[in-house]
mmCIF file of C-alpha atoms and ligand atoms in Angstrom:
data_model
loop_
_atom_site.group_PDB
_atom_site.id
_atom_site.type_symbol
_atom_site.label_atom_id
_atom_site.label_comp_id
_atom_site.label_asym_id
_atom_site.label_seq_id
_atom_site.Cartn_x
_atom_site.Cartn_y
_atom_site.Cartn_z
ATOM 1 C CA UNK A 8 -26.213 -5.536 -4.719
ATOM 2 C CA UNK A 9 -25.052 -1.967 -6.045
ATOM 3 C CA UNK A 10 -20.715 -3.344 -6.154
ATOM 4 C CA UNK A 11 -20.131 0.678 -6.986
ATOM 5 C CA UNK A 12 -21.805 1.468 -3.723
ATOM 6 C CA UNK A 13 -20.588 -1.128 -1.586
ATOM 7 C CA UNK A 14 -17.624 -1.155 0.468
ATOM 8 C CA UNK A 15 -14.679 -1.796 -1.487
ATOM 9 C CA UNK A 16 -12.879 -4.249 0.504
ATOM 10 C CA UNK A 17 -9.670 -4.225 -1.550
ATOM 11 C CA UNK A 18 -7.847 -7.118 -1.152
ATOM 12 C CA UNK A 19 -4.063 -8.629 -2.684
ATOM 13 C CA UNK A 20 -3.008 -12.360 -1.364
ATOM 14 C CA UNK A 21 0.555 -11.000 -0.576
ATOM 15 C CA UNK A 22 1.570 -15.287 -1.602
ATOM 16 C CA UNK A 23 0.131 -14.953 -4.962
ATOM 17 C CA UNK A 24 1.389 -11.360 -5.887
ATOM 18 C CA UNK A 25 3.739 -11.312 -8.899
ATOM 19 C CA UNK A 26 4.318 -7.225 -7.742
ATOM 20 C CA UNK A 27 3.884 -6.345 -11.026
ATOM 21 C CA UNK A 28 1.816 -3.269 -10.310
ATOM 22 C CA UNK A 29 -0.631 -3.734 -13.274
ATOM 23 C CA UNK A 30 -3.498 -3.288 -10.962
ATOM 24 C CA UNK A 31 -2.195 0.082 -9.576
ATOM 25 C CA UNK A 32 -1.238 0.950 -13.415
ATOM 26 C CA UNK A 33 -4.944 0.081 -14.809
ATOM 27 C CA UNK A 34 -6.595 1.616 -11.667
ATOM 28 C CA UNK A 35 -8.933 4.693 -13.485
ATOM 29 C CA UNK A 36 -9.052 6.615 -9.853
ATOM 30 C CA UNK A 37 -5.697 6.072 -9.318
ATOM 31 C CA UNK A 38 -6.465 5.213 -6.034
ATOM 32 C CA UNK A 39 -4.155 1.486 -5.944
ATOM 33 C CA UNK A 40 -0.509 1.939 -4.139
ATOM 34 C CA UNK A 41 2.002 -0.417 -3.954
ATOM 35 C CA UNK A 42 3.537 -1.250 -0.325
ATOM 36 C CA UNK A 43 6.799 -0.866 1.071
ATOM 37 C CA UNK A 44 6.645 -5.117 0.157
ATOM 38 C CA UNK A 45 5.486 -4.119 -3.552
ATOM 39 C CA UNK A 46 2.427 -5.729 -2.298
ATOM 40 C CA UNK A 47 -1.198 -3.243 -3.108
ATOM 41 C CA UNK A 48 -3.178 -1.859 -1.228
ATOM 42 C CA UNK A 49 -5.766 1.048 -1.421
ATOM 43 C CA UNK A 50 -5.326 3.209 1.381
ATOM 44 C CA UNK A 51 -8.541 3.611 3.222
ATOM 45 C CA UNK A 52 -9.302 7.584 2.759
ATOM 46 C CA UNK A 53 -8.856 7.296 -0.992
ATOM 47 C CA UNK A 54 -11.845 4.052 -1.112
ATOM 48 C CA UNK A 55 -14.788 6.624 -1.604
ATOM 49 C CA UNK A 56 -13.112 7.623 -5.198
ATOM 50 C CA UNK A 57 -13.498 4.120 -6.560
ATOM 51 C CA UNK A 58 -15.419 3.735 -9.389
ATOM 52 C CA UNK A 59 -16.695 0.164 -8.542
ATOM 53 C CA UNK A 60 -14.975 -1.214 -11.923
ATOM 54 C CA UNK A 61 -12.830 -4.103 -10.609
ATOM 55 C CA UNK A 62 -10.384 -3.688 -13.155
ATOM 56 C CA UNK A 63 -7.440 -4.433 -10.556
ATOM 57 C CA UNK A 64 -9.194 -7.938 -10.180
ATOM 58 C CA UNK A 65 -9.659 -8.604 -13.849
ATOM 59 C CA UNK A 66 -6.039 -7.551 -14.821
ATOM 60 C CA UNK A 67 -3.952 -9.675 -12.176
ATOM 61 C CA UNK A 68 -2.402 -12.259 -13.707
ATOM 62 C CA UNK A 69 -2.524 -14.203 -10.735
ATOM 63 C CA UNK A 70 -5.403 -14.097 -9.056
ATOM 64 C CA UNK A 71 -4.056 -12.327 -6.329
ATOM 65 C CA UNK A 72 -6.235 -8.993 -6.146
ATOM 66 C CA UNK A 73 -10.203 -9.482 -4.733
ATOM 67 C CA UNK A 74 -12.725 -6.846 -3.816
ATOM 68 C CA UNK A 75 -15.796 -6.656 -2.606
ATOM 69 C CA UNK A 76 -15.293 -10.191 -1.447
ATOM 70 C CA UNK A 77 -15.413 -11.721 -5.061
ATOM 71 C CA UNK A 78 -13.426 -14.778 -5.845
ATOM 72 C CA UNK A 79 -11.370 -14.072 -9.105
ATOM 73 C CA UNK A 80 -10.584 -17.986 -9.695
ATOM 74 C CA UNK A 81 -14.549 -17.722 -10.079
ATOM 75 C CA UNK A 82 -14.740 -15.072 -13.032
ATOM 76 C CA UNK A 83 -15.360 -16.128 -16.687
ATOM 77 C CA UNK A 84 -11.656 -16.136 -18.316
ATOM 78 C CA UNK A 85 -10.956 -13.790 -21.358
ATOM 79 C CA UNK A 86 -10.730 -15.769 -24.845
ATOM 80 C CA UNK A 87 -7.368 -15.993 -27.077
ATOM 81 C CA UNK A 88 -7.844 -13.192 -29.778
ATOM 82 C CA UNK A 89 -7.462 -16.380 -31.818
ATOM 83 C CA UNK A 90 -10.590 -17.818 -30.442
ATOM 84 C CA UNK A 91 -12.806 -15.192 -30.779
ATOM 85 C CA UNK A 92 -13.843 -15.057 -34.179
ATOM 86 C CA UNK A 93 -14.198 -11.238 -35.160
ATOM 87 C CA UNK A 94 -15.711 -12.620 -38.450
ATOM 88 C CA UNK A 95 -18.929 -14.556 -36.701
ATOM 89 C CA UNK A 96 -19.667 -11.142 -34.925
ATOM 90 C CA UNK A 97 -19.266 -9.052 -38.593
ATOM 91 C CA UNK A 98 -21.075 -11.807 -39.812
ATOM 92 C CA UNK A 99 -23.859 -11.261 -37.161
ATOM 93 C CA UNK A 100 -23.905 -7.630 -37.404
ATOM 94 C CA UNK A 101 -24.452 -7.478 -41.135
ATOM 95 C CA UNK A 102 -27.176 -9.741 -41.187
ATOM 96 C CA UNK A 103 -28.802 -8.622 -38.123
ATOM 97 C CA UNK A 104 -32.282 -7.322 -39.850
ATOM 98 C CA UNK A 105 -35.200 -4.851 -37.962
ATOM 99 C CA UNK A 106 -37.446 -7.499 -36.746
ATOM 100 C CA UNK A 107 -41.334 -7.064 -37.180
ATOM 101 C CA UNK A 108 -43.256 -10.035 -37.278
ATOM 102 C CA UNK A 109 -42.828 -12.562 -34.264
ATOM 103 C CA UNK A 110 -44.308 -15.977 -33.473
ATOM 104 C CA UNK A 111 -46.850 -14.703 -30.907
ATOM 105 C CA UNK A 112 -45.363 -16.916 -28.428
ATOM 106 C CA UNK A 113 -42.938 -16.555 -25.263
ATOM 107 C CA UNK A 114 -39.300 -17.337 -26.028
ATOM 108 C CA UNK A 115 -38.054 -20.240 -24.004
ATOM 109 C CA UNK A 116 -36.980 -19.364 -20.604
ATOM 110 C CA UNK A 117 -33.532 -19.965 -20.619
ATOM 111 C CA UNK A 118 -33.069 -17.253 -23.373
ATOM 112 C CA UNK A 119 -34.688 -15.134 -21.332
ATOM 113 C CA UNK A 120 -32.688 -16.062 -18.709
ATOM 114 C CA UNK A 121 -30.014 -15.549 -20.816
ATOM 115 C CA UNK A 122 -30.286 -12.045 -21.620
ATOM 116 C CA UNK A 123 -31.638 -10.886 -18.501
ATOM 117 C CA UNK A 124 -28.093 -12.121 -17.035
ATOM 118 C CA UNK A 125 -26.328 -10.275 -19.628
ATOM 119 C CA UNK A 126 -27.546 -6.830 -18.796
ATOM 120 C CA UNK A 127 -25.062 -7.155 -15.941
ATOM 121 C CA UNK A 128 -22.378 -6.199 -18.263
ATOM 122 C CA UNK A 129 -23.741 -2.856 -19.875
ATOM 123 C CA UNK A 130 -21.372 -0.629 -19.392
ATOM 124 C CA UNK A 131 -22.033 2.874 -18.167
ATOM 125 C CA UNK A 132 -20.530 6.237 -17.864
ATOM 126 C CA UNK A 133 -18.225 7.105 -15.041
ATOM 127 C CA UNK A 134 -19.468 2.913 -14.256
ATOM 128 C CA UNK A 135 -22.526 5.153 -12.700
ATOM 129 C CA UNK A 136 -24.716 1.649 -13.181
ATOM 130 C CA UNK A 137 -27.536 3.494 -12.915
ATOM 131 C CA UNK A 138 -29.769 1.453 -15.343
ATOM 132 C CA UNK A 139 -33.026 -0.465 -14.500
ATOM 133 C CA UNK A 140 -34.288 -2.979 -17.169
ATOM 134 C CA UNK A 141 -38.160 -3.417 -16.672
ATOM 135 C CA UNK A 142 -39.116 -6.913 -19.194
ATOM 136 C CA UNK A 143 -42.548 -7.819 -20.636
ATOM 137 C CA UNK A 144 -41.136 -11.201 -19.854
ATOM 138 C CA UNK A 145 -44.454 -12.506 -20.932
ATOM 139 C CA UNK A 146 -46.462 -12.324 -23.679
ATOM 140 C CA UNK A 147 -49.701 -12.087 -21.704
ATOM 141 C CA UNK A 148 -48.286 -9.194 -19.977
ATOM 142 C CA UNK A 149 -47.243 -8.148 -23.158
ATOM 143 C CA UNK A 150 -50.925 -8.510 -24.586
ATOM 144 C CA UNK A 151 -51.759 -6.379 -21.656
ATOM 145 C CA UNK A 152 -49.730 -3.564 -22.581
ATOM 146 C CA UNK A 153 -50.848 -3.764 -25.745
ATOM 147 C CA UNK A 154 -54.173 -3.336 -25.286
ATOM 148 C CA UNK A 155 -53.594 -0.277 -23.075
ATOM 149 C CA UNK A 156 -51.477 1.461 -25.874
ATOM 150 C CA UNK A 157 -54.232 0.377 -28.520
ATOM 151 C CA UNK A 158 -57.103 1.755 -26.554
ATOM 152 C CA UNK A 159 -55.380 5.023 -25.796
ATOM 153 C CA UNK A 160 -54.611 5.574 -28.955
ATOM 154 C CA UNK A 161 -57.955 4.838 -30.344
ATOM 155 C CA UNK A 162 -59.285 7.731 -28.040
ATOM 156 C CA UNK A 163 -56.422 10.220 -29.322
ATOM 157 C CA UNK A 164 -56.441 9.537 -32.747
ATOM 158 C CA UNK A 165 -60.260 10.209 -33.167
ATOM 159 C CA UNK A 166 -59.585 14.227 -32.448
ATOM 160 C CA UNK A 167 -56.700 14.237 -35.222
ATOM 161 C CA UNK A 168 -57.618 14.953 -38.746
ATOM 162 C CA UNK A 169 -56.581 12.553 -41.927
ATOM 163 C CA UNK A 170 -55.078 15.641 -43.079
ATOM 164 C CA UNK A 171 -52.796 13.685 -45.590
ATOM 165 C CA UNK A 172 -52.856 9.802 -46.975
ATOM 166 C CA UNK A 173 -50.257 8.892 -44.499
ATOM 167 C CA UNK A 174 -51.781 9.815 -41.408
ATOM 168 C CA UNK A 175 -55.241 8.720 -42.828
ATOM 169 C CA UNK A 176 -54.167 5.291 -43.629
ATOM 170 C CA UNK A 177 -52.414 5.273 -39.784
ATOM 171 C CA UNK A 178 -55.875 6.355 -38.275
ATOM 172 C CA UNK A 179 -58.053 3.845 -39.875
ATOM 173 C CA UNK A 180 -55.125 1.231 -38.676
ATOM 174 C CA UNK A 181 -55.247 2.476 -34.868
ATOM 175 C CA UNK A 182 -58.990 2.489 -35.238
ATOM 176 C CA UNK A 183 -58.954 -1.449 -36.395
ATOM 177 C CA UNK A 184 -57.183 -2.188 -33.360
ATOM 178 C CA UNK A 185 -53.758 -3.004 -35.497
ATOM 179 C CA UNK A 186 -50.503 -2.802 -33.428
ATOM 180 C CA UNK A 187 -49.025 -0.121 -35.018
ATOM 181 C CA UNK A 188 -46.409 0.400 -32.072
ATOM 182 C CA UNK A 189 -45.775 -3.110 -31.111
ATOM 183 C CA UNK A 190 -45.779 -5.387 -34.208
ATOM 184 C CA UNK A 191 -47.498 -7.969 -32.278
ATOM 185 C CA UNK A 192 -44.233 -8.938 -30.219
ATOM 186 C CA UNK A 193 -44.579 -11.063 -27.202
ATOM 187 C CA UNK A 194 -41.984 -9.388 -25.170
ATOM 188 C CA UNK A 195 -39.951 -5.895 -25.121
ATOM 189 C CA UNK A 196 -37.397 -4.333 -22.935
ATOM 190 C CA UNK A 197 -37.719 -1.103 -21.799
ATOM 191 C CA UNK A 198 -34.083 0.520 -20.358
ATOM 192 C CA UNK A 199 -34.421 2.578 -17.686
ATOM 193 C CA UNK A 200 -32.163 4.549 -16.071
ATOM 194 C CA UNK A 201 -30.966 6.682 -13.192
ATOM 195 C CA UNK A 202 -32.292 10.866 -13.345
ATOM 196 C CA UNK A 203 -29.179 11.554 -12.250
ATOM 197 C CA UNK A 204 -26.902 9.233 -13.879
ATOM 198 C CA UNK A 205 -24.180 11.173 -15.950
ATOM 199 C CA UNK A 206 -24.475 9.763 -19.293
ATOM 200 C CA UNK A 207 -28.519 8.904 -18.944
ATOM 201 C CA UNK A 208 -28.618 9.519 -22.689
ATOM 202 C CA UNK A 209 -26.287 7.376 -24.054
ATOM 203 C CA UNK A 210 -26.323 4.857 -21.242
ATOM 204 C CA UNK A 211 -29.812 3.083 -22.178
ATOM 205 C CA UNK A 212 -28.620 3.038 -26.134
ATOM 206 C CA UNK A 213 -25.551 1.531 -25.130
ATOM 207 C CA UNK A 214 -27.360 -1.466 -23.321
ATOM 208 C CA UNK A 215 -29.725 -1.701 -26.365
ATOM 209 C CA UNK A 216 -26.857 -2.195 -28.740
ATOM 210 C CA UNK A 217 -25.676 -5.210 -26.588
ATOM 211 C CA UNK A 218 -28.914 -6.317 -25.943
ATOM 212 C CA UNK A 219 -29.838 -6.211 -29.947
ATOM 213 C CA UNK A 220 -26.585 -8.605 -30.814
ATOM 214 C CA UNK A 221 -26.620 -10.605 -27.847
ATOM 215 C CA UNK A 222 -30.152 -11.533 -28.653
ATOM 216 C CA UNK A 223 -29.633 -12.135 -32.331
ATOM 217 C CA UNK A 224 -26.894 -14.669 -31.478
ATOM 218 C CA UNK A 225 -29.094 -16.155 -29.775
ATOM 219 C CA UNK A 226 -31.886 -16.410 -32.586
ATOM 220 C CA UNK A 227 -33.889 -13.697 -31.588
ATOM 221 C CA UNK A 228 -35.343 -10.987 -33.644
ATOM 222 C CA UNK A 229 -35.579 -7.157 -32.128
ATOM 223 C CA UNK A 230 -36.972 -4.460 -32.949
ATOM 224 C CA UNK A 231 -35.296 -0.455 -31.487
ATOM 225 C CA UNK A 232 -38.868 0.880 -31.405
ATOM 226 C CA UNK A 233 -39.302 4.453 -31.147
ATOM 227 C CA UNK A 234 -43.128 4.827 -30.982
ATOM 228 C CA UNK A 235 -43.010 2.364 -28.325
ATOM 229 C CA UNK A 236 -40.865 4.328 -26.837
ATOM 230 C CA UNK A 237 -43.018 7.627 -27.610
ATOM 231 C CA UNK A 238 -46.154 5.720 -26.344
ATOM 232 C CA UNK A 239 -44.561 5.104 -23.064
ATOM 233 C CA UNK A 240 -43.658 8.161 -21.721
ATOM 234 C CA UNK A 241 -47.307 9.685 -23.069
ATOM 235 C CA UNK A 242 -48.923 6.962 -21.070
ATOM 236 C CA UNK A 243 -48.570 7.606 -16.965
ATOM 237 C CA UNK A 244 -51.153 4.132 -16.903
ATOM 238 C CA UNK A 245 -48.636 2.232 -19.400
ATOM 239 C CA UNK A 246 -45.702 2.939 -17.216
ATOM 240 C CA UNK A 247 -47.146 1.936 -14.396
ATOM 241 C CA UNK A 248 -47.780 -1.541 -15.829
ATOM 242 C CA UNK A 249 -43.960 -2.059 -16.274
ATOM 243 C CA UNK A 250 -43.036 -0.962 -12.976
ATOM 244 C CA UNK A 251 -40.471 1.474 -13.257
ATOM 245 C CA UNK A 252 -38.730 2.319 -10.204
ATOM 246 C CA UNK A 253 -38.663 5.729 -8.167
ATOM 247 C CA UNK A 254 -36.380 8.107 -9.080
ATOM 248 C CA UNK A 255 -36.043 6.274 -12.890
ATOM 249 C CA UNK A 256 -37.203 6.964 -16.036
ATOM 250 C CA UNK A 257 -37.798 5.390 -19.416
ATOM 251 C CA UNK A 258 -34.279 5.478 -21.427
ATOM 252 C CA UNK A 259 -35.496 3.560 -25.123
ATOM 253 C CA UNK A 260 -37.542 0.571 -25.749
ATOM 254 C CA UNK A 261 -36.755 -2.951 -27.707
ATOM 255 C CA UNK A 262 -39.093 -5.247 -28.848
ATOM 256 C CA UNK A 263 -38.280 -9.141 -29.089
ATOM 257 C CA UNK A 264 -38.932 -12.576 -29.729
ATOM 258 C CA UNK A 265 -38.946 -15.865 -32.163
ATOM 259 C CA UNK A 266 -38.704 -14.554 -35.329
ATOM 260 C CA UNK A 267 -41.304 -15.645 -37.838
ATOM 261 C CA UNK A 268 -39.684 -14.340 -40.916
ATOM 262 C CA UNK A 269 -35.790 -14.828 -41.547
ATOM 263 C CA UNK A 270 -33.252 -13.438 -43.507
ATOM 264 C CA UNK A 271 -31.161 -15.741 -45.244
ATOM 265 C CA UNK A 272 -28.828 -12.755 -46.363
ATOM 266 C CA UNK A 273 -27.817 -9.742 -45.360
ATOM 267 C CA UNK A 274 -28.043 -6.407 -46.860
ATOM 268 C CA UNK A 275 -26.078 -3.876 -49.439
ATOM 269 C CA UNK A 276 -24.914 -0.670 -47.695
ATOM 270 C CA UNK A 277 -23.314 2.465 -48.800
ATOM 271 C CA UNK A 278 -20.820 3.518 -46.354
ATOM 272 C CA UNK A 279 -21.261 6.363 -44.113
ATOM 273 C CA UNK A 280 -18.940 8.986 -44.456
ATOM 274 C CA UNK A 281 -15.435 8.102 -43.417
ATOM 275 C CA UNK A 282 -12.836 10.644 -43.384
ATOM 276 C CA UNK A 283 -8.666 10.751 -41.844
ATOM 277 C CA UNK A 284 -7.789 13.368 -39.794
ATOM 278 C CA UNK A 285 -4.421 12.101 -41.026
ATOM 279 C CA UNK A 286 -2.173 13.491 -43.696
HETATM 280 C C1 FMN B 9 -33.342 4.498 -32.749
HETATM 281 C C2 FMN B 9 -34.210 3.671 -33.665
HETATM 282 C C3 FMN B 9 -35.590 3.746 -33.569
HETATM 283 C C4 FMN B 9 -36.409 2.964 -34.385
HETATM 284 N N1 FMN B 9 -37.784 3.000 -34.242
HETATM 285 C C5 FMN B 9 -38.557 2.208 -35.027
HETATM 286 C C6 FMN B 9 -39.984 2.174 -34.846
HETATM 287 O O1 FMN B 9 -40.543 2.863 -34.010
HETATM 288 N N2 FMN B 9 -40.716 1.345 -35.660
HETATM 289 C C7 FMN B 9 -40.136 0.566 -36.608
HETATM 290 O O2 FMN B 9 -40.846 -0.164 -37.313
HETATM 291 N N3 FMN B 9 -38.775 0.569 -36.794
HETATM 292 C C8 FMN B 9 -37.979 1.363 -36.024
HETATM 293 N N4 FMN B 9 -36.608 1.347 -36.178
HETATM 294 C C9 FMN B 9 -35.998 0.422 -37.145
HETATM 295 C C10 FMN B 9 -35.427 1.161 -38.360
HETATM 296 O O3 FMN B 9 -36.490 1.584 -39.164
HETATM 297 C C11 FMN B 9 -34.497 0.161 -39.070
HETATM 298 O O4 FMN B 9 -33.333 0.022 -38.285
HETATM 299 C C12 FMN B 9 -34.113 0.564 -40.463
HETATM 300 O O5 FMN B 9 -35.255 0.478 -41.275
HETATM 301 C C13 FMN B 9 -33.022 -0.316 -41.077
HETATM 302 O O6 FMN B 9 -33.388 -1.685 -41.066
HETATM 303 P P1 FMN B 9 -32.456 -2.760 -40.363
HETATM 304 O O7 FMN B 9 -32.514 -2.478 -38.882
HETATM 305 O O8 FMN B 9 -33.075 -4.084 -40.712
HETATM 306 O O9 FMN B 9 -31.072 -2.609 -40.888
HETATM 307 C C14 FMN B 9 -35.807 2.121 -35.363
HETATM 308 C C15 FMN B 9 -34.400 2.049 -35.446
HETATM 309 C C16 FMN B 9 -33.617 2.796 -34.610
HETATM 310 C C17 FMN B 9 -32.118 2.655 -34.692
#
């Protein structure tokens, strides 16, 4: 179910309301009142400017507010800032490594549960939603793809000259039948998203960057692949092997799965370039 698209169905249990007006405060299109008994309410001309976001319902304090028929007793509760441990994410994000060689063998299905589940929470500009997230959810399907790529690029390499070393060594890989795109992965995620959605570009990186840390707590290695990525949207055949929806198209590509070689550190890096705007 599209929430964003659905009717809104604003609703406040007048018994629970502290009439604190932090819903009609947080609201982004402005579109929450407060009644003549303090009590909110979203008058019914100004529902078509919601943007689907349901901050009202995560910011009452007292489980008051509801839309779209949603039960906020229901909802995961936010952590203590105590609780959440700011180091153990640092922690992951420094030793998060590019992953390239995988155990050629699907991850267990309640990871990929897992992270399918999570992709519900990617946000998106203007809360647009407009992403589609097609999974090689299996290695054999995987395989499949692979083989595509591999044979496609056996027939386009053969035209291009080993004008230098590099490209040389790259040709006589492709013409092995090494996976020079995929690293042998058993599974990848390719975002897709909306034509018209307002942020496509950023949108699908955004979900990556979730996807990347969400899977590495989870034990995962990933890969942000770019000539998967270039592969795809040369190959009409490939694309139509992961299903991509009408009126979608390919965003960026990740490749996954049980890693076989681990980092027991992380690395050394120079900072970027940092500067103050202040005085
Ligand atoms: C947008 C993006 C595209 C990438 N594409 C590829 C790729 O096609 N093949 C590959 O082996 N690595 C790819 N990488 C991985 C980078 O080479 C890698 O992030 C970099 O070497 C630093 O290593 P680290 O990720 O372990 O810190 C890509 C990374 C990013 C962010």
């Amino acid at each position: 179910m599209n929430r964003a698209e659905d009717r809104l169905n604003f609703r406040a249990d007048a018994a629970k309301c502290l009439r604190c007006g932090l819903c009609v405060k947080v609201c982004p299109g402005r579109i929450i009142r407060s009644g003549h008994d303090g009590v909110p309410y979203v008058p019914e001309k100004l529902e078509r400017f919601c943007l689907g976001c349901q901050h009202c319902m995560a910011v009452c304090p007292a489980e008051a507010v509801s839309v779209h028929g949603i039960n906020p007793s229901e909802l995961p509760e936010t952590l203590p800032v105590a609780e959440r441990s700011p180091e153990k994410l640092l922690n992951l994000m420094q030793t998060r490594r590019s992953c390239r060689f995988y155990k050629h063998e699907n991850i267990p299905a309640e990871k990929m549960k897992k992270l399918m589940e999570m992709t519900a929470w990617v946000p998106t500009g203007c809360n647009s939603r407009g992403l589609h997230f097609c999974f090689a959810d299996d290695k054999n399907v995987m395989d499949a793809i692979r083989t595509k790529v591999s044979a496609n690029l056996q027939k386009i390499v053969k035209f291009i000259p080993p004008f230098n070393s590099f490209v040389a060594g790259y040709k006589k890989k492709i013409l092995a039948g090494d996976d020079i795109v995929f690293w042998n992965a058993p599974h990848m995620v390719v975002v897709c998203v909306r034509k018209n959605a307002p942020c496509r570009k950023q949108d699908p990186f955004i979900a990556l960057s979730y996807f990347e840390l969400y899977a590495n707590a989870l034990g995962l290695g990933t890969l942000w692949c770019g000539i998967a990525d270039g592969a795809i949207r040369l190959m009409p055949s490939v694309r139509k092997m992961l299903k991509i929806p009408a009126g979608y198209k390919t965003g960026y590509v990740m490749l996954f799965g049980e890693p076989e070689v681990k980092f027991p550190r992380a690395t050394m890096q120079e900072p970027y370039g940092i500067s103050s705007a202040g005085i």
